[in-house]
Amino acid sequence: MLATLDNVIHSHSKFLNKLQNDTYSFDDLLQYLSDSFLKMSPAPESNMMASFGHLGGGYDGRYYGYLWSKCIASDMFSTKFKGDICNQKIGLRYRQTILRPGGSLEPETLIKKFLGRKFKTKYLLHDLIEHNASNKN
């Protein structure tokens, strides 16, 4: 929900146009998103928008880096480490290919070299579906 809130506020969405024309308020936006994602209303007089510091503190673009990191990690784990997380050969290759160069190369270059291709989002989606299914039991 918070990522969507950030996206709406920092984009040229239809909702933002209505906000600028005084058709809706930020409270209306928060109410709509809370109902949609959380199936509950924000706490009355909580001013949640003021407490979500990511919105205006210069952190907003980096907020999505966590999801990209999870996406890459899911691919690496699913294709290289799954079944044998302690595999020394793969661990050493990871250390030499990803960790050793550090910031001397672009992350995409390191990842592509380790995986032998660009990373794929399908592994994150699989992990999320699997996690959701295990939480239902």
PDB file of N, CA and C in Angstrom, residues 27-65:
ATOM      1  N   ASP A  27      -6.441  12.716   2.352  1.00  0.00           N
ATOM      2  CA  ASP A  27      -7.157  11.792   3.238  1.00  0.00           C
ATOM      3  C   ASP A  27      -8.036  10.844   2.432  1.00  0.00           C
ATOM      4  N   ASP A  28      -8.653  11.341   1.362  1.00  0.00           N
ATOM      5  CA  ASP A  28      -9.457  10.488   0.485  1.00  0.00           C
ATOM      6  C   ASP A  28      -8.584   9.434  -0.179  1.00  0.00           C
ATOM      7  N   LEU A  29      -7.407   9.844  -0.620  1.00  0.00           N
ATOM      8  CA  LEU A  29      -6.473   8.913  -1.243  1.00  0.00           C
ATOM      9  C   LEU A  29      -6.071   7.828  -0.258  1.00  0.00           C
ATOM     10  N   LEU A  30      -5.699   8.213   0.937  1.00  0.00           N
ATOM     11  CA  LEU A  30      -5.294   7.249   1.952  1.00  0.00           C
ATOM     12  C   LEU A  30      -6.452   6.320   2.308  1.00  0.00           C
ATOM     13  N   GLN A  31      -7.648   6.858   2.409  1.00  0.00           N
ATOM     14  CA  GLN A  31      -8.829   6.039   2.702  1.00  0.00           C
ATOM     15  C   GLN A  31      -9.044   4.998   1.607  1.00  0.00           C
ATOM     16  N   TYR A  32      -8.957   5.442   0.363  1.00  0.00           N
ATOM     17  CA  TYR A  32      -9.154   4.536  -0.774  1.00  0.00           C
ATOM     18  C   TYR A  32      -8.107   3.422  -0.775  1.00  0.00           C
ATOM     19  N   LEU A  33      -6.843   3.768  -0.597  1.00  0.00           N
ATOM     20  CA  LEU A  33      -5.780   2.764  -0.612  1.00  0.00           C
ATOM     21  C   LEU A  33      -5.876   1.825   0.585  1.00  0.00           C
ATOM     22  N   SER A  34      -6.204   2.357   1.741  1.00  0.00           N
ATOM     23  CA  SER A  34      -6.359   1.516   2.931  1.00  0.00           C
ATOM     24  C   SER A  34      -7.483   0.513   2.738  1.00  0.00           C
ATOM     25  N   ASP A  35      -8.593   0.983   2.213  1.00  0.00           N
ATOM     26  CA  ASP A  35      -9.723   0.081   1.951  1.00  0.00           C
ATOM     27  C   ASP A  35      -9.345  -0.986   0.928  1.00  0.00           C
ATOM     28  N   SER A  36      -8.628  -0.578  -0.115  1.00  0.00           N
ATOM     29  CA  SER A  36      -8.265  -1.501  -1.198  1.00  0.00           C
ATOM     30  C   SER A  36      -7.251  -2.554  -0.762  1.00  0.00           C
ATOM     31  N   PHE A  37      -6.212  -2.134  -0.052  1.00  0.00           N
ATOM     32  CA  PHE A  37      -5.133  -3.042   0.295  1.00  0.00           C
ATOM     33  C   PHE A  37      -5.296  -3.702   1.651  1.00  0.00           C
ATOM     34  N   LEU A  38      -5.727  -2.930   2.634  1.00  0.00           N
ATOM     35  CA  LEU A  38      -5.757  -3.429   4.001  1.00  0.00           C
ATOM     36  C   LEU A  38      -7.135  -3.878   4.460  1.00  0.00           C
ATOM     37  N   LYS A  39      -8.149  -3.504   3.687  1.00  0.00           N
ATOM     38  CA  LYS A  39      -9.542  -3.806   4.019  1.00  0.00           C
ATOM     39  C   LYS A  39      -9.946  -3.204   5.368  1.00  0.00           C
ATOM     40  N   MET A  40      -9.364  -2.047   5.679  1.00  0.00           N
ATOM     41  CA  MET A  40      -9.716  -1.310   6.892  1.00  0.00           C
ATOM     42  C   MET A  40      -9.347   0.159   6.718  1.00  0.00           C
ATOM     43  N   SER A  41      -9.965   0.986   7.505  1.00  0.00           N
ATOM     44  CA  SER A  41      -9.712   2.427   7.422  1.00  0.00           C
ATOM     45  C   SER A  41      -8.514   2.815   8.267  1.00  0.00           C
ATOM     46  N   PRO A  42      -7.857   3.921   7.896  1.00  0.00           N
ATOM     47  CA  PRO A  42      -6.779   4.417   8.756  1.00  0.00           C
ATOM     48  C   PRO A  42      -7.351   4.863  10.105  1.00  0.00           C
ATOM     49  N   ALA A  43      -6.515   4.851  11.113  1.00  0.00           N
ATOM     50  CA  ALA A  43      -6.970   5.293  12.439  1.00  0.00           C
ATOM     51  C   ALA A  43      -7.407   6.759  12.359  1.00  0.00           C
ATOM     52  N   PRO A  44      -8.553   7.084  12.946  1.00  0.00           N
ATOM     53  CA  PRO A  44      -9.043   8.473  12.893  1.00  0.00           C
ATOM     54  C   PRO A  44      -8.017   9.450  13.484  1.00  0.00           C
ATOM     55  N   GLU A  45      -7.840  10.553  12.813  1.00  0.00           N
ATOM     56  CA  GLU A  45      -6.954  11.636  13.242  1.00  0.00           C
ATOM     57  C   GLU A  45      -5.503  11.191  13.459  1.00  0.00           C
ATOM     58  N   SER A  46      -5.087  10.136  12.759  1.00  0.00           N
ATOM     59  CA  SER A  46      -3.722   9.639  12.935  1.00  0.00           C
ATOM     60  C   SER A  46      -2.720  10.374  12.053  1.00  0.00           C
ATOM     61  N   ASN A  47      -3.184  11.010  10.990  1.00  0.00           N
ATOM     62  CA  ASN A  47      -2.336  11.727  10.042  1.00  0.00           C
ATOM     63  C   ASN A  47      -1.168  10.855   9.569  1.00  0.00           C
ATOM     64  N   MET A  48      -1.523   9.673   9.097  1.00  0.00           N
ATOM     65  CA  MET A  48      -0.531   8.702   8.651  1.00  0.00           C
ATOM     66  C   MET A  48       0.396   9.282   7.590  1.00  0.00           C
ATOM     67  N   MET A  49      -0.129  10.124   6.713  1.00  0.00           N
ATOM     68  CA  MET A  49       0.689  10.702   5.643  1.00  0.00           C
ATOM     69  C   MET A  49       1.886  11.467   6.223  1.00  0.00           C
ATOM     70  N   ALA A  50       1.694  12.105   7.343  1.00  0.00           N
ATOM     71  CA  ALA A  50       2.780  12.872   7.954  1.00  0.00           C
ATOM     72  C   ALA A  50       3.822  11.972   8.605  1.00  0.00           C
ATOM     73  N   SER A  51       3.453  10.743   8.916  1.00  0.00           N
ATOM     74  CA  SER A  51       4.395   9.849   9.590  1.00  0.00           C
ATOM     75  C   SER A  51       5.123   8.915   8.618  1.00  0.00           C
ATOM     76  N   PHE A  52       4.788   8.971   7.353  1.00  0.00           N
ATOM     77  CA  PHE A  52       5.451   8.138   6.350  1.00  0.00           C
ATOM     78  C   PHE A  52       6.564   8.967   5.726  1.00  0.00           C
ATOM     79  N   GLY A  53       7.702   9.005   6.398  1.00  0.00           N
ATOM     80  CA  GLY A  53       8.813   9.872   6.018  1.00  0.00           C
ATOM     81  C   GLY A  53       9.412   9.613   4.652  1.00  0.00           C
ATOM     82  N   HIS A  54       9.193   8.422   4.095  1.00  0.00           N
ATOM     83  CA  HIS A  54       9.739   8.097   2.776  1.00  0.00           C
ATOM     84  C   HIS A  54       9.191   9.016   1.698  1.00  0.00           C
ATOM     85  N   LEU A  55       8.015   9.577   1.916  1.00  0.00           N
ATOM     86  CA  LEU A  55       7.352  10.360   0.879  1.00  0.00           C
ATOM     87  C   LEU A  55       8.121  11.614   0.485  1.00  0.00           C
ATOM     88  N   GLY A  56       8.712  12.294   1.434  1.00  0.00           N
ATOM     89  CA  GLY A  56       9.350  13.559   1.111  1.00  0.00           C
ATOM     90  C   GLY A  56      10.767  13.694   1.600  1.00  0.00           C
ATOM     91  N   GLY A  57      11.346  12.627   2.100  1.00  0.00           N
ATOM     92  CA  GLY A  57      12.672  12.711   2.683  1.00  0.00           C
ATOM     93  C   GLY A  57      13.800  12.354   1.742  1.00  0.00           C
ATOM     94  N   GLY A  58      13.526  12.268   0.445  1.00  0.00           N
ATOM     95  CA  GLY A  58      14.573  11.927  -0.502  1.00  0.00           C
ATOM     96  C   GLY A  58      14.830  10.437  -0.619  1.00  0.00           C
ATOM     97  N   TYR A  59      14.037   9.645   0.081  1.00  0.00           N
ATOM     98  CA  TYR A  59      14.232   8.201   0.085  1.00  0.00           C
ATOM     99  C   TYR A  59      13.330   7.492  -0.918  1.00  0.00           C
ATOM    100  N   ASP A  60      12.357   8.199  -1.445  1.00  0.00           N
ATOM    101  CA  ASP A  60      11.283   7.592  -2.220  1.00  0.00           C
ATOM    102  C   ASP A  60      11.751   6.658  -3.330  1.00  0.00           C
ATOM    103  N   GLY A  61      12.689   7.030  -4.159  1.00  0.00           N
ATOM    104  CA  GLY A  61      13.147   6.178  -5.243  1.00  0.00           C
ATOM    105  C   GLY A  61      13.859   4.930  -4.769  1.00  0.00           C
ATOM    106  N   ARG A  62      14.549   5.034  -3.655  1.00  0.00           N
ATOM    107  CA  ARG A  62      15.281   3.880  -3.116  1.00  0.00           C
ATOM    108  C   ARG A  62      14.363   2.886  -2.427  1.00  0.00           C
ATOM    109  N   TYR A  63      13.161   3.298  -2.139  1.00  0.00           N
ATOM    110  CA  TYR A  63      12.181   2.448  -1.461  1.00  0.00           C
ATOM    111  C   TYR A  63      11.961   1.145  -2.228  1.00  0.00           C
ATOM    112  N   TYR A  64      12.043   1.202  -3.546  1.00  0.00           N
ATOM    113  CA  TYR A  64      11.771   0.039  -4.375  1.00  0.00           C
ATOM    114  C   TYR A  64      12.990  -0.856  -4.549  1.00  0.00           C
ATOM    115  N   GLY A  65      14.145  -0.409  -4.106  1.00  0.00           N
ATOM    116  CA  GLY A  65      15.358  -1.217  -4.205  1.00  0.00           C
ATOM    117  C   GLY A  65      15.254  -2.515  -3.433  1.00  0.00           C
TER     118      GLY A  65
END
